[in-house]
Coordinates of C-alpha atoms in Angstrom, one line a residue:
X1 CA 194.3 142.4 110.6
X2 CA 196.5 145.1 112.3
X3 CA 198.9 144.7 115.1
X4 CA 197.1 146.9 117.4
X5 CA 195.4 145.9 120.8
X6 CA 197.0 142.5 121.0
X7 CA 196.9 139.8 124.0
X8 CA 200.4 139.0 125.6
X9 CA 201.9 136.6 128.5
X10 CA 199.9 135.6 130.9
X11 CA 196.9 137.7 129.8
X12 CA 196.8 135.5 126.7
X13 CA 198.1 132.0 128.2
X14 CA 194.8 132.6 130.7
X15 CA 192.3 132.7 127.9
X16 CA 193.8 130.1 125.9
X17 CA 193.8 127.7 129.2
X18 CA 190.0 129.0 129.8
X19 CA 189.6 127.5 126.5
X20 CA 191.4 124.2 126.8
X21 CA 189.2 123.6 129.8
X22 CA 186.2 124.1 127.8
X23 CA 187.7 121.2 125.3
X24 CA 187.7 119.1 128.1
X25 CA 184.5 119.9 129.2
X26 CA 182.9 119.3 125.7
X27 CA 184.6 115.8 125.9
X28 CA 183.2 114.8 129.2
X29 CA 179.7 115.7 127.9
X30 CA 180.3 113.9 124.9
X31 CA 181.3 110.7 126.5
X32 CA 178.5 111.2 129.0
X33 CA 175.8 111.2 126.1
X34 CA 177.6 108.3 124.3
X35 CA 177.2 106.3 127.4
X36 CA 173.7 107.7 128.2
X37 CA 172.8 106.8 124.3
X38 CA 173.8 103.0 124.5
X39 CA 172.5 102.4 127.8
X40 CA 169.2 104.0 126.1
X41 CA 169.4 102.0 123.2
X42 CA 170.2 98.3 124.9
X43 CA 167.2 98.7 127.5
X44 CA 164.9 99.5 124.5
X45 CA 165.5 96.7 123.0
X46 CA 164.9 94.6 125.9
X47 CA 161.7 96.7 127.2
X48 CA 158.7 98.1 125.8
X49 CA 158.6 101.2 128.0
X50 CA 159.0 104.7 126.0
X51 CA 161.2 106.1 128.7
X52 CA 164.6 104.3 127.4
X53 CA 163.9 105.6 124.0
X54 CA 163.7 109.1 125.4
X55 CA 167.3 108.4 127.3
X56 CA 168.7 107.0 123.8
X57 CA 167.6 110.3 122.2
X58 CA 168.9 112.8 125.3
X59 CA 172.2 110.6 125.0
X60 CA 172.6 111.2 121.3
X61 CA 171.7 115.0 121.8
X62 CA 174.4 115.3 124.7
X63 CA 177.2 113.5 122.5
X64 CA 176.5 116.0 119.6
X65 CA 176.2 119.1 122.1
X66 CA 179.7 118.2 123.3
X67 CA 181.4 117.6 120.1
X68 CA 180.0 121.0 119.4
X69 CA 181.0 122.7 122.7
X70 CA 184.4 121.1 122.2
X71 CA 184.5 122.0 118.3
X72 CA 184.3 125.8 119.3
X73 CA 186.5 126.2 122.0
X74 CA 189.0 124.7 119.3
X75 CA 188.0 127.3 117.0
X76 CA 188.1 130.0 119.6
X77 CA 191.8 128.9 120.2
X78 CA 193.2 129.0 116.9
X79 CA 191.4 132.5 116.8
X80 CA 192.9 133.5 119.9
X81 CA 196.6 132.5 118.3
X82 CA 195.9 134.3 114.8
X83 CA 194.9 137.7 116.5
X84 CA 197.6 137.7 119.1
X85 CA 200.6 135.6 118.0
X86 CA 200.8 135.9 114.8
X87 CA 200.9 139.8 114.8
X88 CA 203.8 139.7 117.0
X89 CA 205.9 137.6 114.9
X90 CA 205.0 139.6 112.0
X91 CA 205.8 142.6 113.4
X92 CA 209.5 141.0 114.1
X93 CA 209.9 140.1 110.3
X94 CA 207.9 142.8 108.3
X95 CA 207.5 146.7 108.3
X96 CA 204.5 146.3 106.4
X97 CA 202.0 143.4 106.6
X98 CA 198.5 142.2 106.0
X99 CA 197.3 139.1 107.8
X100 CA 194.0 137.2 107.1
X101 CA 193.4 133.6 108.7
X102 CA 190.4 132.8 106.7
X103 CA 191.7 133.3 103.5
X104 CA 194.6 132.0 101.0
X105 CA 196.5 132.8 97.6
X106 CA 194.2 133.6 95.2
X107 CA 193.1 131.4 92.1
X108 CA 194.9 133.8 89.9
X109 CA 198.3 132.6 91.1
X110 CA 197.3 129.0 92.3
X111 CA 195.2 128.1 89.3
X112 CA 197.7 129.6 86.5
X113 CA 201.2 129.3 87.9
X114 CA 202.4 126.0 86.8
X115 CA 204.3 123.9 89.5
X116 CA 203.2 120.7 88.4
X117 CA 201.2 119.9 91.2
X118 CA 199.4 116.6 91.3
X119 CA 196.0 116.4 89.4
X120 CA 193.3 118.3 91.6
X121 CA 189.5 119.5 91.6
X122 CA 189.6 121.3 94.4
X123 CA 191.8 124.3 96.2
X124 CA 191.6 124.9 99.8
X125 CA 193.6 127.3 102.2
X126 CA 194.0 129.5 104.8
X127 CA 196.9 132.0 107.0
X128 CA 196.9 134.5 104.1
X129 CA 199.7 137.1 104.5
X130 CA 200.9 139.9 102.2
X131 CA 203.9 141.6 103.3
X132 CA 207.1 143.6 102.2
X133 CA 210.6 142.4 103.1
X134 CA 213.9 144.5 102.4
X135 CA 211.9 145.8 99.3
X136 CA 210.8 142.7 97.9
X137 CA 206.8 142.4 98.1
X138 CA 205.7 138.5 98.8
X139 CA 202.1 136.9 99.6
X140 CA 202.2 133.3 101.2
X141 CA 199.2 130.8 102.7
X142 CA 198.6 127.6 103.3
X143 CA 197.3 125.4 100.5
X144 CA 196.1 122.3 100.0
X145 CA 194.7 120.7 96.9
X146 CA 192.5 117.8 96.7
X147 CA 191.6 115.6 93.9
X148 CA 188.6 112.8 93.9
X149 CA 188.7 109.1 93.7
X150 CA 185.9 107.1 92.9
X151 CA 185.6 103.7 93.5
X152 CA 182.7 100.9 92.5
X153 CA 181.4 98.9 95.5
X154 CA 178.1 96.9 96.4
X155 CA 176.1 96.8 98.9
X156 CA 174.3 93.8 100.8
X157 CA 172.0 93.1 98.2
X158 CA 174.4 93.3 95.8
X159 CA 173.7 96.3 94.3
X160 CA 176.8 98.4 92.9
X161 CA 176.9 102.1 93.5
X162 CA 180.0 104.6 92.8
X163 CA 181.8 106.2 95.7
X164 CA 184.0 109.8 95.8
X165 CA 186.0 110.5 98.3
X166 CA 188.2 113.5 98.5
X167 CA 192.3 112.7 98.7
X168 CA 194.8 115.5 99.1
X169 CA 197.6 115.4 96.9
X170 CA 199.4 118.3 97.7
X171 CA 199.3 120.0 101.5
X172 CA 201.7 122.8 102.6
X173 CA 202.8 126.2 102.2
X174 CA 203.1 128.7 98.7
X175 CA 205.3 131.6 98.7
X176 CA 205.4 134.1 95.8
X177 CA 208.5 136.5 95.8
X178 CA 208.3 139.7 93.5
X179 CA 212.0 140.8 93.2
X180 CA 210.7 143.9 91.0
X181 CA 213.6 142.9 88.8
X182 CA 212.9 140.8 85.3
X183 CA 214.9 137.2 86.0
X184 CA 217.1 135.3 84.0
X185 CA 214.8 132.6 82.7
X186 CA 211.9 130.9 82.9
X187 CA 212.6 127.8 85.2
X188 CA 210.7 125.1 86.7
X189 CA 212.3 123.0 89.6
X190 CA 210.2 120.3 90.9
X191 CA 211.4 117.5 93.6
X192 CA 210.9 114.2 92.0
X193 CA 208.4 111.8 93.2
X194 CA 209.1 108.3 94.0
X195 CA 209.8 106.2 91.4
X196 CA 210.8 109.1 88.9
X197 CA 214.6 108.4 88.8
X198 CA 213.9 105.3 87.1
X199 CA 211.4 106.4 84.8
X200 CA 213.8 109.3 84.1
X201 CA 216.8 107.1 82.7
X202 CA 214.2 106.4 79.9
X203 CA 211.7 109.6 79.4
X204 CA 212.8 112.8 80.5
X205 CA 209.7 114.5 79.9
X206 CA 209.3 117.7 78.0
X207 CA 212.1 120.6 78.1
X208 CA 213.9 118.7 80.9
X209 CA 217.8 119.7 81.2
X210 CA 220.4 118.4 83.4
X211 CA 223.1 120.1 85.3
X212 CA 226.6 119.3 86.0
X213 CA 225.5 118.4 89.7
X214 CA 224.6 114.6 89.9
X215 CA 222.9 115.5 93.0
X216 CA 220.8 117.8 92.0
X217 CA 219.7 116.0 88.7
X218 CA 218.9 113.2 91.0
X219 CA 217.2 115.2 93.7
X220 CA 215.0 117.5 90.8
X221 CA 213.2 117.6 87.4
X222 CA 214.5 120.8 86.0
X223 CA 212.4 122.3 83.0
X224 CA 212.8 125.4 80.8
X225 CA 212.1 126.1 77.5
X226 CA 215.8 128.0 77.5
X227 CA 218.6 125.6 78.8
X228 CA 220.9 128.3 78.1
X229 CA 219.3 131.0 80.7
X230 CA 218.7 128.1 82.9
X231 CA 222.0 128.2 84.4
X232 CA 222.4 131.7 84.9
X233 CA 219.8 130.7 88.0
X234 CA 221.5 127.3 88.5
X235 CA 224.7 128.0 89.4
X236 CA 226.9 125.6 91.5
X237 CA 226.8 128.1 94.5
X238 CA 222.8 128.1 94.0
X239 CA 222.2 124.2 93.7
X240 CA 224.3 123.7 96.6
X241 CA 221.9 126.4 98.4
X242 CA 218.5 125.0 97.1
X243 CA 219.8 121.8 98.1
X244 CA 220.7 122.4 101.8
X245 CA 217.2 124.4 101.8
X246 CA 215.6 121.4 100.6
X247 CA 216.6 119.5 104.0
X248 CA 215.0 122.0 106.2
X249 CA 211.8 122.4 103.9
X250 CA 209.9 119.4 105.7
X251 CA 208.6 118.4 102.4
X252 CA 209.1 118.0 98.8
X253 CA 209.6 121.3 97.0
X254 CA 208.1 122.9 94.0
X255 CA 210.0 126.2 92.7
X256 CA 209.2 128.7 89.6
X257 CA 211.3 131.3 88.5
X258 CA 209.4 133.2 86.0
X259 CA 209.0 136.9 84.8
X260 CA 210.1 138.8 88.5
X261 CA 208.6 136.3 90.6
X262 CA 209.6 133.3 92.2
X263 CA 207.3 130.9 93.2
X264 CA 207.9 128.5 96.2
X265 CA 205.6 125.4 97.5
X266 CA 206.1 123.2 100.0
X267 CA 204.2 119.9 100.0
X268 CA 204.7 119.0 103.7
X269 CA 201.7 117.6 104.8
X270 CA 200.5 120.2 107.4
X271 CA 199.7 123.9 107.7
X272 CA 202.4 126.3 108.3
X273 CA 200.6 128.2 111.1
X274 CA 198.3 125.6 112.6
X275 CA 198.5 124.2 115.9
X276 CA 198.0 120.9 117.5
X277 CA 196.0 120.2 120.6
X278 CA 198.9 119.6 122.6
X279 CA 201.0 122.7 121.4
X280 CA 198.6 125.0 123.1
X281 CA 200.1 124.2 126.5
X282 CA 203.2 126.0 125.4
X283 CA 202.9 129.6 124.0
X284 CA 206.7 130.0 123.5
X285 CA 206.9 127.0 121.3
X286 CA 204.1 128.3 118.8
X287 CA 205.7 131.2 118.8
X288 CA 209.3 129.4 117.8
X289 CA 207.5 127.0 115.0
X290 CA 205.9 129.8 113.3
X291 CA 208.6 131.9 113.8
X292 CA 210.9 128.7 111.7
X293 CA 208.2 128.5 108.9
X294 CA 208.7 132.3 108.3
X295 CA 212.6 132.3 108.9
X296 CA 212.7 129.8 106.2
X297 CA 211.1 132.0 103.5
X298 CA 213.2 135.1 104.6
X299 CA 216.2 133.2 104.2
X300 CA 215.7 132.3 101.2
X301 CA 215.0 135.8 100.0
X302 CA 218.1 137.0 101.6
X303 CA 220.1 134.7 99.4
X304 CA 218.6 135.2 96.4
X305 CA 218.4 139.1 96.4
X306 CA 222.1 138.8 96.9
X307 CA 222.8 136.4 93.7
X308 CA 223.2 138.8 90.8
X309 CA 223.6 136.2 88.1
X310 CA 219.5 135.3 88.7
X311 CA 218.8 138.8 87.5
X312 CA 218.8 140.0 83.5
X313 CA 221.4 142.0 82.9

């Protein structure tokens, strides 16, 4: 997707407002269909006339038609945002970029780079961005890791069956920054999950290390096969910066320094470049939110570019 021929200002607002009206129309049609279906069903139960069965079926058709109409309008709003607002924001940050709202980071990254994501069986994602920032190549997208839970249940006859449902174990943003220089260490930093501080006092886990910062040790699991090189990255200044960055992340952070790349994943429970229904009333607010997510990434790159100790001599 390029940044040419995009809608701006009032032209974009008018298109979005038009789709918002269609969403309301969809709700009205669905509500009318539900009322009609319930009325038809109740009358069918108390009358032998086939007319009420027809009314019931008509109501069901209207209900689903309204819901589909609403869903399509919401999809068109997302497309308008993706095609018109995102290019404006990407132009502000990057000289060269590619954007595909329907794609995600490839499996060669998300399934092979170990960030100690909780167990999952499926991966979804969207809003793939590939760009260059001050000589640093980056890729990023929204990402969702999904596990399956099974539960043995029984029906009214006492027969048992297994019910399987999807459970999201991670949802947020994954960013890959290639600094084009070998980093000093292969190092994993992962924000501790609930209860891990207690367990960690007894079982530290494989290749874990601790720093001189009690606050940092309390916050993160730190893993590396070479503790000596890890401290080229984990300088007092860098640890302080990572802690301050974590406060702005809006979720649990996972970081991996390996080769020439930094992988950063933030389990925020949301998609970075998605909108909620109430947000579409204020285009400036949408831009502000999207800009904040990208600035979080570029601020990190700016800091690491200047931190010479993280690179091999």
